[in-house]
Short mmCIF file of C-alpha atoms in Angstrom, two decimals:
data_model
loop_
_atom_site.label_atom_id
_atom_site.label_comp_id
_atom_site.label_asym_id
_atom_site.label_seq_id
_atom_site.Cartn_x
_atom_site.Cartn_y
_atom_site.Cartn_z
CA GLN X 1 -0.80 1.96 19.92
CA VAL X 2 0.42 0.63 16.71
CA GLN X 3 3.76 1.02 14.79
CA LEU X 4 3.88 -0.41 11.42
CA VAL X 5 6.78 -1.09 8.94
CA GLU X 6 6.26 -2.41 5.35
CA SER X 7 8.66 -4.57 3.42
CA GLY X 8 8.82 -6.67 0.23
CA GLY X 9 8.47 -4.21 -2.26
CA GLY X 10 10.74 -4.28 -5.28
CA LEU X 11 10.88 -4.31 -9.26
CA VAL X 12 9.08 -7.34 -11.03
CA GLN X 13 7.96 -8.05 -14.81
CA ALA X 14 4.38 -7.96 -15.58
CA GLY X 15 2.70 -11.10 -14.85
CA GLY X 16 4.94 -11.71 -11.95
CA SER X 17 4.39 -11.85 -8.15
CA LEU X 18 5.41 -10.07 -5.03
CA ARG X 19 4.61 -10.50 -1.34
CA LEU X 20 4.68 -7.27 0.94
CA SER X 21 4.65 -7.69 4.48
CA CYS X 22 3.60 -5.03 7.23
CA ALA X 23 5.28 -5.97 10.80
CA ALA X 24 3.43 -4.18 13.56
CA SER X 25 4.73 -3.51 16.90
CA GLY X 26 2.89 -2.90 20.17
CA ARG X 27 0.75 -5.09 22.31
CA THR X 28 -2.54 -4.35 20.57
CA PHE X 29 -2.17 -5.39 16.97
CA SER X 30 -4.83 -8.19 17.24
CA SER X 31 -7.33 -5.50 18.19
CA TYR X 32 -6.97 -3.43 14.97
CA ALA X 33 -8.54 -3.93 11.37
CA MET X 34 -5.61 -3.43 8.83
CA GLY X 35 -5.68 -1.93 5.22
CA TRP X 36 -3.40 -1.86 2.18
CA PHE X 37 -3.28 1.57 0.07
CA ARG X 38 -1.00 2.59 -2.41
CA GLN X 39 0.12 5.95 -4.05
CA GLY X 40 1.55 6.55 -7.33
CA PRO X 41 3.58 9.70 -8.22
CA GLY X 42 1.26 12.69 -8.67
CA LYS X 43 -1.91 10.34 -7.73
CA GLU X 44 -4.05 10.22 -4.94
CA ARG X 45 -3.86 7.46 -2.27
CA GLU X 46 -6.18 4.80 -3.11
CA PHE X 47 -7.59 1.60 -1.13
CA VAL X 48 -6.26 -1.76 -2.09
CA ALA X 49 -7.43 -4.29 0.55
CA PHE X 50 -8.98 -4.59 3.91
CA ILE X 51 -8.64 -7.40 6.57
CA SER X 52 -10.76 -7.29 9.93
CA TRP X 53 -9.03 -7.83 13.32
CA SER X 54 -10.07 -11.52 13.30
CA GLY X 55 -9.18 -12.07 9.67
CA ARG X 56 -12.58 -13.37 8.91
CA ASN X 57 -13.56 -10.44 6.62
CA THR X 58 -11.67 -9.17 3.88
CA TYR X 59 -12.20 -6.72 0.94
CA TYR X 60 -10.75 -5.71 -2.18
CA ALA X 61 -10.55 -2.71 -4.63
CA ASP X 62 -12.16 -3.83 -7.80
CA SER X 63 -8.92 -3.25 -9.57
CA VAL X 64 -6.96 -5.73 -7.69
CA LYS X 65 -9.92 -8.21 -6.77
CA GLY X 66 -8.73 -11.74 -7.78
CA ARG X 67 -5.24 -11.07 -7.89
CA PHE X 68 -4.49 -9.72 -4.47
CA THR X 69 -4.77 -11.54 -1.27
CA ILE X 70 -4.62 -9.91 2.19
CA SER X 71 -3.98 -11.95 5.29
CA ARG X 72 -2.86 -11.49 8.67
CA ASP X 73 -1.05 -13.62 11.30
CA ASN X 74 -1.82 -12.06 14.61
CA ALA X 75 0.61 -14.41 16.50
CA LYS X 76 3.34 -12.79 14.48
CA ASN X 77 2.09 -9.29 14.57
CA THR X 78 2.12 -9.33 10.56
CA VAL X 79 -0.36 -8.57 7.82
CA TYR X 80 0.61 -9.71 4.15
CA LEU X 81 -0.46 -8.86 0.80
CA GLN X 82 0.19 -11.26 -2.08
CA MET X 83 0.26 -9.84 -5.33
CA ASN X 84 -0.08 -11.94 -8.27
CA SER X 85 -0.35 -11.42 -12.02
CA LEU X 86 1.04 -7.92 -11.36
CA LYS X 87 0.41 -5.12 -13.89
CA PRO X 88 2.37 -1.87 -14.68
CA GLU X 89 -0.56 0.02 -13.17
CA ASP X 90 0.06 -1.70 -9.90
CA THR X 91 3.26 0.57 -9.77
CA ALA X 92 3.04 2.62 -6.53
CA VAL X 93 4.24 3.02 -3.04
CA TYR X 94 2.30 0.48 -1.06
CA TYR X 95 1.26 1.48 2.55
CA CYS X 96 -0.24 -0.72 5.25
CA ALA X 97 -2.54 0.92 7.89
CA ALA X 98 -4.39 0.06 11.15
CA LEU X 99 -7.61 1.18 12.74
CA ALA X 100 -10.00 0.32 15.26
CA THR X 101 -13.05 -0.62 13.80
CA LEU X 102 -15.70 -3.35 13.48
CA MET X 103 -16.53 -2.25 9.83
CA VAL X 104 -14.87 -2.49 6.46
CA VAL X 105 -13.25 0.68 5.79
CA THR X 106 -11.68 1.68 2.78
CA THR X 107 -11.26 5.42 3.28
CA ALA X 108 -7.62 6.54 4.12
CA ASP X 109 -8.58 9.32 6.40
CA LYS X 110 -10.26 6.90 8.81
CA TYR X 111 -7.00 5.01 9.51
CA ASP X 112 -5.28 5.95 12.78
CA TYR X 113 -1.75 4.33 12.08
CA TRP X 114 0.35 4.27 8.95
CA GLY X 115 3.56 2.60 8.03
CA GLN X 116 6.40 4.47 5.97
CA GLY X 117 5.49 2.63 2.73
CA THR X 118 7.40 0.16 0.34
CA GLN X 119 7.91 0.74 -3.43
CA VAL X 120 6.51 -1.38 -5.83
CA THR X 121 7.54 -1.07 -9.61
CA VAL X 122 6.01 -3.31 -12.15
CA SER X 123 7.77 -3.28 -15.67
CA SER X 124 6.05 -4.17 -18.83
#
């Protein structure tokens, strides 16, 4: 099993950068693919980024492609989301999630484990 805790959210100005971290506990972190999702008030949870268990494969939503970078350090049991060139529409609670898969998965209901989320607010 995997337990996930997000951190690194905060308030930034448009055009700024923020790095989110997701710390995992448990002995099987490296066996899981990881995803980042986000959800604004009154909105559905949407996919942001995916990284395979090995870190060799990544996939991004079109809305963040070229601005966000997902990475992982299995030795540290941590996955990251580097967010650059932030826009007000990036404002949301950001969640990391884990699942056992060999495929790229962007659907939230396929993920098995979820963190509590960390708030990101981007001012204009």
